[in-house]
mmCIF file of C-alpha atoms in Angstrom:
data_model
loop_
_atom_site.group_PDB
_atom_site.id
_atom_site.type_symbol
_atom_site.label_atom_id
_atom_site.label_comp_id
_atom_site.label_asym_id
_atom_site.label_seq_id
_atom_site.Cartn_x
_atom_site.Cartn_y
_atom_site.Cartn_z
ATOM 1 C CA MET V 696 80.989 177.080 164.041
ATOM 2 C CA ALA V 697 80.774 180.674 164.467
ATOM 3 C CA ALA V 698 82.527 183.249 162.029
ATOM 4 C CA GLY V 699 86.504 183.319 162.338
ATOM 5 C CA ARG V 700 86.369 179.543 162.720
ATOM 6 C CA ILE V 701 90.447 178.388 163.395
ATOM 7 C CA VAL V 702 91.268 174.856 161.769
ATOM 8 C CA LEU V 703 94.178 173.017 162.734
ATOM 9 C CA GLY V 704 95.637 170.501 160.419
ATOM 10 C CA ILE V 705 97.812 167.395 160.898
ATOM 11 C CA GLU V 706 99.639 165.650 158.348
ATOM 12 C CA SER V 707 101.742 162.666 158.765
ATOM 13 C CA SER V 708 101.163 160.224 155.827
ATOM 14 C CA CYS V 709 104.852 159.371 155.252
ATOM 15 C CA ASP V 710 108.089 161.257 156.083
ATOM 16 C CA GLU V 711 107.078 164.658 156.682
ATOM 17 C CA THR V 712 105.317 165.878 159.859
ATOM 18 C CA GLY V 713 103.263 168.958 159.073
ATOM 19 C CA ALA V 714 100.873 171.241 161.124
ATOM 20 C CA GLY V 715 98.749 174.191 159.452
ATOM 21 C CA ILE V 716 96.249 176.376 160.301
ATOM 22 C CA VAL V 717 93.880 177.748 158.532
ATOM 23 C CA SER V 718 90.622 180.401 159.274
ATOM 24 C CA GLU V 719 88.302 181.086 156.295
ATOM 25 C CA GLY V 720 90.403 179.938 153.687
ATOM 26 C CA ARG V 721 93.387 182.192 154.751
ATOM 27 C CA LEU V 722 96.545 180.386 155.936
ATOM 28 C CA LEU V 723 97.632 181.601 159.245
ATOM 29 C CA ALA V 724 100.763 179.272 159.929
ATOM 30 C CA HIS V 725 102.743 176.243 158.313
ATOM 31 C CA ALA V 726 105.065 174.151 159.936
ATOM 32 C CA VAL V 727 106.926 170.757 158.679
ATOM 33 C CA ALA V 728 109.438 168.656 160.174
ATOM 34 C CA SER V 729 110.959 166.197 157.986
ATOM 35 C CA SER V 730 112.865 162.942 158.355
ATOM 36 C CA MET V 731 113.897 162.615 154.774
ATOM 37 C CA ASP V 732 117.850 162.885 156.114
ATOM 38 C CA GLU V 733 117.377 159.746 158.022
ATOM 39 C CA HIS V 734 115.608 157.912 155.349
ATOM 40 C CA ALA V 735 118.267 158.825 152.400
ATOM 41 C CA ARG V 736 120.987 156.299 153.473
ATOM 42 C CA PHE V 737 118.581 153.325 152.468
ATOM 43 C CA GLY V 738 117.430 155.232 149.437
ATOM 44 C CA GLY V 739 113.889 155.414 150.358
ATOM 45 C CA VAL V 740 111.550 155.621 153.215
ATOM 46 C CA VAL V 741 111.574 153.008 155.750
ATOM 47 C CA PRO V 742 107.786 152.916 157.508
ATOM 48 C CA GLU V 743 109.410 152.294 161.146
ATOM 49 C CA ILE V 744 112.006 155.188 160.827
ATOM 50 C CA ALA V 745 109.174 157.594 159.657
ATOM 51 C CA ALA V 746 106.516 156.638 162.432
ATOM 52 C CA ARG V 747 109.221 157.146 165.271
ATOM 53 C CA ALA V 748 110.128 160.571 163.716
ATOM 54 C CA HIS V 749 106.477 161.493 163.600
ATOM 55 C CA LEU V 750 106.687 160.753 167.472
ATOM 56 C CA HIS V 751 109.040 162.886 168.065
ATOM 57 C CA ALA V 752 108.241 165.796 165.892
ATOM 58 C CA LEU V 753 104.579 165.943 166.140
ATOM 59 C CA ASN V 754 104.174 168.042 169.610
ATOM 60 C CA PRO V 755 106.829 170.660 168.640
ATOM 61 C CA VAL V 756 105.478 171.090 164.885
ATOM 62 C CA VAL V 757 101.986 171.898 166.277
ATOM 63 C CA ARG V 758 103.473 174.217 168.910
ATOM 64 C CA GLU V 759 105.637 175.912 166.198
ATOM 65 C CA ALA V 760 102.206 176.469 164.051
ATOM 66 C CA LEU V 761 100.471 177.853 166.892
ATOM 67 C CA ASP V 762 103.623 180.111 167.921
ATOM 68 C CA GLN V 763 103.416 181.507 164.048
ATOM 69 C CA ALA V 764 99.787 182.260 164.192
ATOM 70 C CA GLY V 765 100.172 183.873 167.678
ATOM 71 C CA LEU V 766 97.202 181.659 168.970
ATOM 72 C CA ARG V 767 97.137 179.289 171.764
ATOM 73 C CA PHE V 768 95.353 175.739 171.741
ATOM 74 C CA ALA V 769 92.207 177.202 173.341
ATOM 75 C CA ASP V 770 91.700 179.111 170.069
ATOM 76 C CA ILE V 771 91.544 176.198 167.641
ATOM 77 C CA ASP V 772 87.806 175.507 166.720
ATOM 78 C CA ALA V 773 88.384 172.274 164.757
ATOM 79 C CA VAL V 774 91.232 169.517 164.074
ATOM 80 C CA ALA V 775 91.579 167.820 160.637
ATOM 81 C CA VAL V 776 93.931 164.667 160.418
ATOM 82 C CA THR V 777 94.897 162.510 157.164
ATOM 83 C CA THR V 778 93.601 159.484 157.759
ATOM 84 C CA GLY V 779 94.551 157.947 154.412
ATOM 85 C CA PRO V 780 96.532 156.837 152.210
ATOM 86 C CA GLY V 781 99.918 156.492 153.542
ATOM 87 C CA LEU V 782 101.946 154.461 155.787
ATOM 88 C CA SER V 783 100.070 152.499 158.393
ATOM 89 C CA GLY V 784 102.416 153.596 161.352
ATOM 90 C CA ALA V 785 102.675 156.925 160.351
ATOM 91 C CA LEU V 786 99.112 158.059 159.804
ATOM 92 C CA GLN V 787 98.586 156.499 163.275
ATOM 93 C CA VAL V 788 100.698 158.871 165.192
ATOM 94 C CA GLY V 789 98.917 161.750 163.436
ATOM 95 C CA LEU V 790 95.404 160.733 164.120
ATOM 96 C CA ALA V 791 96.389 159.761 167.813
ATOM 97 C CA GLY V 792 97.712 163.059 168.283
ATOM 98 C CA ALA V 793 94.646 164.649 166.404
ATOM 99 C CA LYS V 794 92.088 162.664 168.647
ATOM 100 C CA THR V 795 94.039 163.734 171.859
ATOM 101 C CA LEU V 796 93.890 167.537 170.966
ATOM 102 C CA ALA V 797 90.220 167.122 169.631
ATOM 103 C CA TYR V 798 89.085 165.332 172.800
ATOM 104 C CA ALA V 799 91.304 167.802 175.064
ATOM 105 C CA LEU V 800 89.507 170.878 173.365
ATOM 106 C CA GLY V 801 85.975 169.496 172.768
ATOM 107 C CA ALA V 802 86.508 170.372 169.047
ATOM 108 C CA PRO V 803 85.142 168.642 166.088
ATOM 109 C CA LEU V 804 87.493 165.950 164.454
ATOM 110 C CA TYR V 805 87.455 165.294 160.630
ATOM 111 C CA GLY V 806 89.448 162.817 158.631
ATOM 112 C CA VAL V 807 90.731 164.077 155.333
ATOM 113 C CA HIS V 808 92.100 162.171 152.380
ATOM 114 C CA HIS V 809 95.466 163.101 151.600
ATOM 115 C CA LEU V 810 95.159 163.540 147.929
ATOM 116 C CA ALA V 811 92.296 165.965 148.586
ATOM 117 C CA GLY V 812 94.784 167.927 150.654
ATOM 118 C CA HIS V 813 97.318 168.057 148.036
ATOM 119 C CA VAL V 814 94.289 169.920 145.664
ATOM 120 C CA ALA V 815 92.947 172.318 148.449
ATOM 121 C CA ALA V 816 96.672 173.301 149.079
ATOM 122 C CA ASP V 817 96.070 175.265 145.714
ATOM 123 C CA THR V 818 93.251 177.323 147.789
ATOM 124 C CA LEU V 819 95.831 178.494 149.936
ATOM 125 C CA GLU V 820 97.639 180.178 147.003
ATOM 126 C CA HIS V 821 94.825 181.084 144.563
ATOM 127 C CA GLY V 822 91.565 180.818 146.239
ATOM 128 C CA PRO V 823 88.422 178.838 145.829
ATOM 129 C CA LEU V 824 88.734 176.224 142.766
ATOM 130 C CA PRO V 825 86.856 176.787 139.653
ATOM 131 C CA ASP V 826 83.956 174.415 139.146
ATOM 132 C CA PRO V 827 84.773 172.437 137.221
ATOM 133 C CA CYS V 828 88.331 172.338 136.818
ATOM 134 C CA VAL V 829 90.748 169.655 135.919
ATOM 135 C CA VAL V 830 93.797 168.779 138.489
ATOM 136 C CA LEU V 831 96.653 166.650 137.788
ATOM 137 C CA ILE V 832 98.326 164.936 140.903
ATOM 138 C CA VAL V 833 101.687 164.459 140.801
ATOM 139 C CA SER V 834 103.443 162.855 143.668
ATOM 140 C CA GLY V 835 105.859 160.384 144.787
ATOM 141 C CA GLY V 836 103.110 157.612 144.831
ATOM 142 C CA HIS V 837 100.448 158.627 142.676
ATOM 143 C CA THR V 838 99.528 160.451 139.586
ATOM 144 C CA SER V 839 96.113 161.364 138.617
ATOM 145 C CA LEU V 840 93.960 163.031 136.557
ATOM 146 C CA LEU V 841 90.687 164.270 138.249
ATOM 147 C CA LEU V 842 87.551 166.117 137.243
ATOM 148 C CA VAL V 843 86.694 168.379 140.303
ATOM 149 C CA ARG V 844 83.600 170.359 141.108
ATOM 150 C CA ASP V 845 82.851 171.396 144.859
ATOM 151 C CA LEU V 846 85.802 169.485 146.345
ATOM 152 C CA VAL V 847 84.369 168.795 149.756
ATOM 153 C CA ARG V 848 80.493 168.376 148.511
ATOM 154 C CA ASP V 849 80.992 166.359 145.054
ATOM 155 C CA PRO V 850 82.215 163.071 144.326
ATOM 156 C CA ILE V 851 85.690 163.365 142.569
ATOM 157 C CA LEU V 852 85.778 161.988 139.226
ATOM 158 C CA HIS V 853 89.107 159.857 138.118
ATOM 159 C CA LEU V 854 89.773 160.264 134.652
ATOM 160 C CA GLY V 855 92.994 158.704 134.798
ATOM 161 C CA ASP V 856 95.790 157.127 137.175
ATOM 162 C CA THR V 857 99.108 155.681 137.332
ATOM 163 C CA VAL V 858 98.940 151.691 136.595
ATOM 164 C CA ASP V 859 102.549 151.339 137.806
ATOM 165 C CA ASP V 860 105.331 153.534 138.999
ATOM 166 C CA ALA V 861 104.111 157.060 139.637
ATOM 167 C CA ALA V 862 106.281 160.293 138.319
ATOM 168 C CA GLY V 863 107.645 160.753 141.682
ATOM 169 C CA GLU V 864 108.756 156.992 141.823
ATOM 170 C CA CYS V 865 110.331 156.993 138.644
ATOM 171 C CA PHE V 866 112.676 159.953 139.397
ATOM 172 C CA ASP V 867 113.708 158.465 142.583
ATOM 173 C CA LYS V 868 114.768 154.851 141.086
ATOM 174 C CA VAL V 869 116.418 156.599 137.982
ATOM 175 C CA ALA V 870 118.264 158.941 140.482
ATOM 176 C CA ARG V 871 119.728 155.734 142.260
ATOM 177 C CA VAL V 872 120.861 154.462 138.758
ATOM 178 C CA PHE V 873 122.226 157.667 137.845
ATOM 179 C CA GLY V 874 124.200 157.592 141.080
ATOM 180 C CA LEU V 875 122.069 160.758 142.515
ATOM 181 C CA PRO V 876 121.026 161.239 145.885
ATOM 182 C CA TYR V 877 117.403 160.684 147.459
ATOM 183 C CA PRO V 878 115.266 162.370 147.420
ATOM 184 C CA GLY V 879 115.550 161.596 143.511
ATOM 185 C CA GLY V 880 113.146 164.206 142.271
ATOM 186 C CA PRO V 881 114.987 167.369 143.372
ATOM 187 C CA ALA V 882 118.149 165.735 142.441
ATOM 188 C CA ILE V 883 117.158 165.110 138.749
ATOM 189 C CA ASP V 884 116.129 168.824 139.048
ATOM 190 C CA ARG V 885 119.319 169.997 139.766
ATOM 191 C CA ALA V 886 121.364 167.684 137.609
ATOM 192 C CA ALA V 887 119.368 168.502 134.576
ATOM 193 C CA ARG V 888 120.079 172.376 134.832
ATOM 194 C CA GLY V 889 123.353 171.789 132.741
ATOM 195 C CA GLY V 890 122.001 169.057 130.291
ATOM 196 C CA ASP V 891 120.320 168.669 127.019
ATOM 197 C CA PRO V 892 116.626 167.865 127.237
ATOM 198 C CA ALA V 893 117.030 166.460 123.615
ATOM 199 C CA ALA V 894 120.029 164.326 124.163
ATOM 200 C CA VAL V 895 118.315 161.126 124.929
ATOM 201 C CA ALA V 896 115.153 159.988 123.043
ATOM 202 C CA PHE V 897 113.721 158.626 125.830
ATOM 203 C CA PRO V 898 110.281 156.977 125.476
ATOM 204 C CA ARG V 899 106.491 158.911 126.224
ATOM 205 C CA PRO V 900 104.557 155.610 127.868
ATOM 206 C CA LEU V 901 101.132 155.483 127.103
ATOM 207 C CA THR V 902 100.751 158.265 124.533
ATOM 208 C CA GLY V 903 99.800 156.153 121.267
ATOM 209 C CA PRO V 904 96.382 156.592 119.512
ATOM 210 C CA ARG V 905 95.255 153.394 120.985
ATOM 211 C CA ASP V 906 96.389 153.916 124.673
ATOM 212 C CA ASP V 907 94.157 154.997 127.335
ATOM 213 C CA PRO V 908 94.166 158.791 127.051
ATOM 214 C CA TYR V 909 94.433 159.953 130.584
ATOM 215 C CA ALA V 910 96.247 156.658 132.299
ATOM 216 C CA PHE V 911 100.243 156.800 133.419
ATOM 217 C CA SER V 912 102.986 154.551 133.381
ATOM 218 C CA PHE V 913 106.125 155.477 134.072
ATOM 219 C CA SER V 914 107.434 152.022 134.715
ATOM 220 C CA GLY V 915 108.762 151.475 131.246
ATOM 221 C CA LEU V 916 110.497 154.915 131.303
ATOM 222 C CA LYS V 917 112.106 154.091 134.384
ATOM 223 C CA THR V 918 113.499 150.918 132.507
ATOM 224 C CA ALA V 919 114.853 152.787 129.522
ATOM 225 C CA ALA V 920 116.627 155.203 131.541
ATOM 226 C CA ALA V 921 118.285 152.277 133.337
ATOM 227 C CA ARG V 922 119.206 150.536 130.200
ATOM 228 C CA TRP V 923 120.758 153.815 128.830
ATOM 229 C CA ALA V 924 122.722 154.118 131.714
ATOM 230 C CA GLU V 925 124.018 150.789 131.535
ATOM 231 C CA ARG V 926 125.146 150.711 128.016
ATOM 232 C CA HIS V 927 127.897 153.291 129.070
ATOM 233 C CA GLY V 928 129.381 150.417 131.175
ATOM 234 C CA ASP V 929 132.798 151.900 132.418
ATOM 235 C CA THR V 930 132.718 155.148 130.574
ATOM 236 C CA PRO V 931 131.562 158.289 132.485
ATOM 237 C CA LEU V 932 127.507 158.507 132.554
ATOM 238 C CA PRO V 933 126.374 162.049 131.177
ATOM 239 C CA VAL V 934 124.037 162.278 133.996
ATOM 240 C CA ALA V 935 123.180 166.063 133.104
ATOM 241 C CA ASP V 936 121.627 164.803 129.504
ATOM 242 C CA GLY V 937 120.263 161.896 131.206
ATOM 243 C CA ALA V 938 118.269 163.664 133.832
ATOM 244 C CA ALA V 939 117.414 166.464 131.634
ATOM 245 C CA SER V 940 116.009 163.832 128.987
ATOM 246 C CA LEU V 941 114.364 162.141 131.348
ATOM 247 C CA GLN V 942 112.844 165.038 132.697
ATOM 248 C CA GLU V 943 111.483 166.347 129.541
ATOM 249 C CA ALA V 944 109.833 163.069 129.106
ATOM 250 C CA VAL V 945 107.814 163.038 132.100
ATOM 251 C CA ALA V 946 106.989 166.380 131.855
ATOM 252 C CA ASP V 947 105.957 166.136 128.039
ATOM 253 C CA VAL V 948 103.769 163.107 129.285
ATOM 254 C CA LEU V 949 102.168 164.766 132.347
ATOM 255 C CA THR V 950 101.268 168.092 130.368
ATOM 256 C CA ARG V 951 100.047 166.670 127.191
ATOM 257 C CA LYS V 952 97.616 164.339 129.091
ATOM 258 C CA ALA V 953 96.330 166.974 131.378
ATOM 259 C CA LEU V 954 95.807 169.470 128.463
ATOM 260 C CA ALA V 955 93.989 166.746 126.507
ATOM 261 C CA ALA V 956 91.592 166.425 129.477
ATOM 262 C CA CYS V 957 90.813 169.812 129.609
ATOM 263 C CA ALA V 958 90.021 170.142 125.923
ATOM 264 C CA ALA V 959 87.798 166.936 126.092
ATOM 265 C CA TYR V 960 85.602 168.013 129.141
ATOM 266 C CA GLY V 961 85.647 171.620 128.304
ATOM 267 C CA VAL V 962 87.499 173.008 131.130
ATOM 268 C CA SER V 963 89.458 176.309 131.120
ATOM 269 C CA THR V 964 91.441 175.747 134.264
ATOM 270 C CA LEU V 965 94.072 173.104 134.959
ATOM 271 C CA VAL V 966 95.455 172.969 138.553
ATOM 272 C CA VAL V 967 98.843 170.918 139.166
ATOM 273 C CA VAL V 968 99.586 169.869 142.374
ATOM 274 C CA GLY V 969 101.718 167.192 144.412
ATOM 275 C CA GLY V 970 105.360 166.922 144.986
ATOM 276 C CA VAL V 971 106.404 166.673 141.727
ATOM 277 C CA ALA V 972 104.505 170.283 140.880
ATOM 278 C CA ALA V 973 107.447 171.625 142.258
ATOM 279 C CA ASN V 974 109.691 170.373 139.561
ATOM 280 C CA SER V 975 110.867 173.305 137.346
ATOM 281 C CA ARG V 976 110.448 171.769 134.252
ATOM 282 C CA VAL V 977 106.988 170.235 135.003
ATOM 283 C CA ARG V 978 106.121 173.704 136.009
ATOM 284 C CA ALA V 979 107.546 175.464 132.740
ATOM 285 C CA LEU V 980 106.090 173.264 130.329
ATOM 286 C CA ALA V 981 102.614 173.432 131.825
ATOM 287 C CA GLU V 982 103.103 177.115 131.862
ATOM 288 C CA GLU V 983 103.996 177.304 128.144
ATOM 289 C CA ARG V 984 101.517 174.599 126.756
ATOM 290 C CA CYS V 985 98.268 176.254 128.898
ATOM 291 C CA ALA V 986 99.304 179.613 127.669
ATOM 292 C CA ALA V 987 99.119 178.469 123.912
ATOM 293 C CA ALA V 988 95.947 176.384 124.587
ATOM 294 C CA GLY V 989 94.189 179.392 126.246
ATOM 295 C CA ILE V 990 94.343 177.303 129.660
ATOM 296 C CA ALA V 991 94.230 179.254 133.002
ATOM 297 C CA LEU V 992 97.141 177.055 135.012
ATOM 298 C CA ARG V 993 97.242 177.213 139.022
ATOM 299 C CA VAL V 994 100.278 175.896 140.601
ATOM 300 C CA PRO V 995 100.783 176.360 144.340
ATOM 301 C CA ARG V 996 104.389 177.695 145.699
ATOM 302 C CA ARG V 997 106.759 174.942 146.221
ATOM 303 C CA GLY V 998 106.501 174.887 149.877
ATOM 304 C CA LEU V 999 102.704 174.023 149.617
ATOM 305 C CA CYS V 1000 103.424 171.222 146.744
ATOM 306 C CA THR V 1001 105.076 168.774 149.053
ATOM 307 C CA ASP V 1002 103.190 167.294 151.951
ATOM 308 C CA ASN V 1003 102.094 169.386 154.785
ATOM 309 C CA GLY V 1004 99.529 170.126 157.602
ATOM 310 C CA ALA V 1005 98.416 173.596 155.751
ATOM 311 C CA MET V 1006 96.926 171.501 152.958
ATOM 312 C CA ILE V 1007 95.074 169.350 155.409
ATOM 313 C CA ALA V 1008 93.642 172.219 157.653
ATOM 314 C CA ALA V 1009 92.712 173.951 153.846
ATOM 315 C CA VAL V 1010 90.269 170.599 153.581
ATOM 316 C CA GLY V 1011 88.963 170.809 156.854
ATOM 317 C CA ASP V 1012 88.297 174.457 156.533
ATOM 318 C CA LEU V 1013 85.979 173.643 153.691
ATOM 319 C CA LEU V 1014 84.653 170.631 155.429
ATOM 320 C CA VAL V 1015 83.535 172.964 158.255
ATOM 321 C CA CYS V 1016 82.184 175.778 156.129
ATOM 322 C CA SER V 1017 80.344 173.378 154.184
ATOM 323 C CA GLY V 1018 78.373 171.691 157.419
ATOM 324 C CA ALA V 1019 79.776 168.290 156.964
ATOM 325 C CA GLU V 1020 79.875 166.013 159.710
ATOM 326 C CA PRO V 1021 82.720 165.446 161.626
ATOM 327 C CA ALA V 1022 84.531 162.130 162.112
ATOM 328 C CA PRO V 1023 83.052 159.625 164.735
ATOM 329 C CA LEU V 1024 85.023 159.056 167.957
ATOM 330 C CA GLU V 1025 85.872 155.535 166.592
ATOM 331 C CA VAL V 1026 87.321 156.967 163.164
ATOM 332 C CA SER V 1027 90.539 154.982 162.072
ATOM 333 C CA ILE V 1028 93.053 154.907 159.243
ATOM 334 C CA ALA V 1029 93.004 153.753 155.661
ATOM 335 C CA PRO V 1030 96.074 153.288 154.390
ATOM 336 C CA SER V 1031 95.353 152.311 151.015
ATOM 337 C CA ALA V 1032 91.705 154.390 150.517
ATOM 338 C CA PRO V 1033 91.075 155.803 146.816
ATOM 339 C CA LEU V 1034 90.282 159.160 146.573
ATOM 340 C CA GLU V 1035 86.502 159.509 146.453
ATOM 341 C CA TYR V 1036 85.528 162.022 148.326
ATOM 342 C CA ALA V 1037 87.850 164.937 150.342
ATOM 343 C CA ALA V 1038 86.648 163.535 153.781
ATOM 344 C CA LEU V 1039 87.994 160.213 154.790
ATOM 345 C CA ARG V 1040 85.948 158.761 157.750
ATOM 346 C CA PRO V 1041 86.727 155.053 157.903
ATOM 347 C CA VAL V 1042 86.157 152.865 160.907
ATOM 348 C CA ALA V 1043 87.867 149.739 161.797
ATOM 349 C CA ALA V 1044 86.100 146.577 162.061
ATOM 350 C CA GLY V 1045 84.897 145.630 165.144
ATOM 351 C CA SER V 1046 84.972 149.281 166.712
ATOM 352 C CA PRO V 1047 82.054 149.783 169.205
ATOM 353 C CA PRO V 1048 79.050 152.029 167.891
ATOM 354 C CA ALA V 1049 79.401 155.759 168.339
ATOM 355 C CA LEU V 1050 77.753 157.251 171.436
ATOM 356 C CA ALA V 1051 74.422 159.174 170.683
ATOM 357 C CA GLY V 1052 75.364 163.032 169.938
ATOM 358 C CA ALA V 1053 79.046 162.081 169.405
ATOM 359 C CA ALA V 1054 80.836 164.520 167.626
#
């Protein structure tokens, strides 16, 4: 593909419809439509509502991104789209739209793993990733420690993953117990500003000497917070103290394990990405501990931490630059795909073979 390539990225794995445009590592446009308000009254994401919201938002979001960049559809050289993991119906909407655009434009299509997109989001803020680096992904459904070399050429090594509730799930579920609104992460962060992080001695799961040093578990912390709230009975719940103490426990575990991984693997850069990377205490404690350990810390700005199309375009841009093969025409979705490579090109069982020469 010629120099000056322009890649459109589409993200629709959950409750945010995103379109981003990237050219040679530069972010040209970034538009997001969220259906979060429609899910709030249910206390969590409703898959059918999310899919319908993507149907309504996809075209306007793509056009908004093009307008931001001052581009036309004909200027797009490649299309990248999230093919997993995520909600099945939501992923199908994004993939259908991306296939349509790629076919109409005669442009190659690239399937992207959603979590690799979160990693690539940092490149839009700070440039190419160091080789190697340790990446901490913290989002609503995922908490993982990764060793990353070349993001789009090399396999991604999992050092540890969540064994039950991810950090974001813990925030969402405890927020409901505390009487805070959905989504729980931002609500906990706001409530914690007026609280004492040492007020409640919440546990630090999987930090004992015999525990897996890089695995995460936040189910027990969630339960401990719920039991603490129940013990107050009819007396007013000190929500600010509870939120601050919960947030401190989560931030402590995340940063403690991430720094341990950097030390064990001799890595001098930690990258923290995902929706929970927007949490103020996680960012502050990561900065404090990385500075003390002589580790360079990279965290994208908050708008690039949550789900967005720019991060998918960033992976697409790297794939194009590396000369990676585009996805076949019959590429499908993989709602539960593990993160092994940045490119994700699953084909549904029973699909016809690709036509010779098909991109």
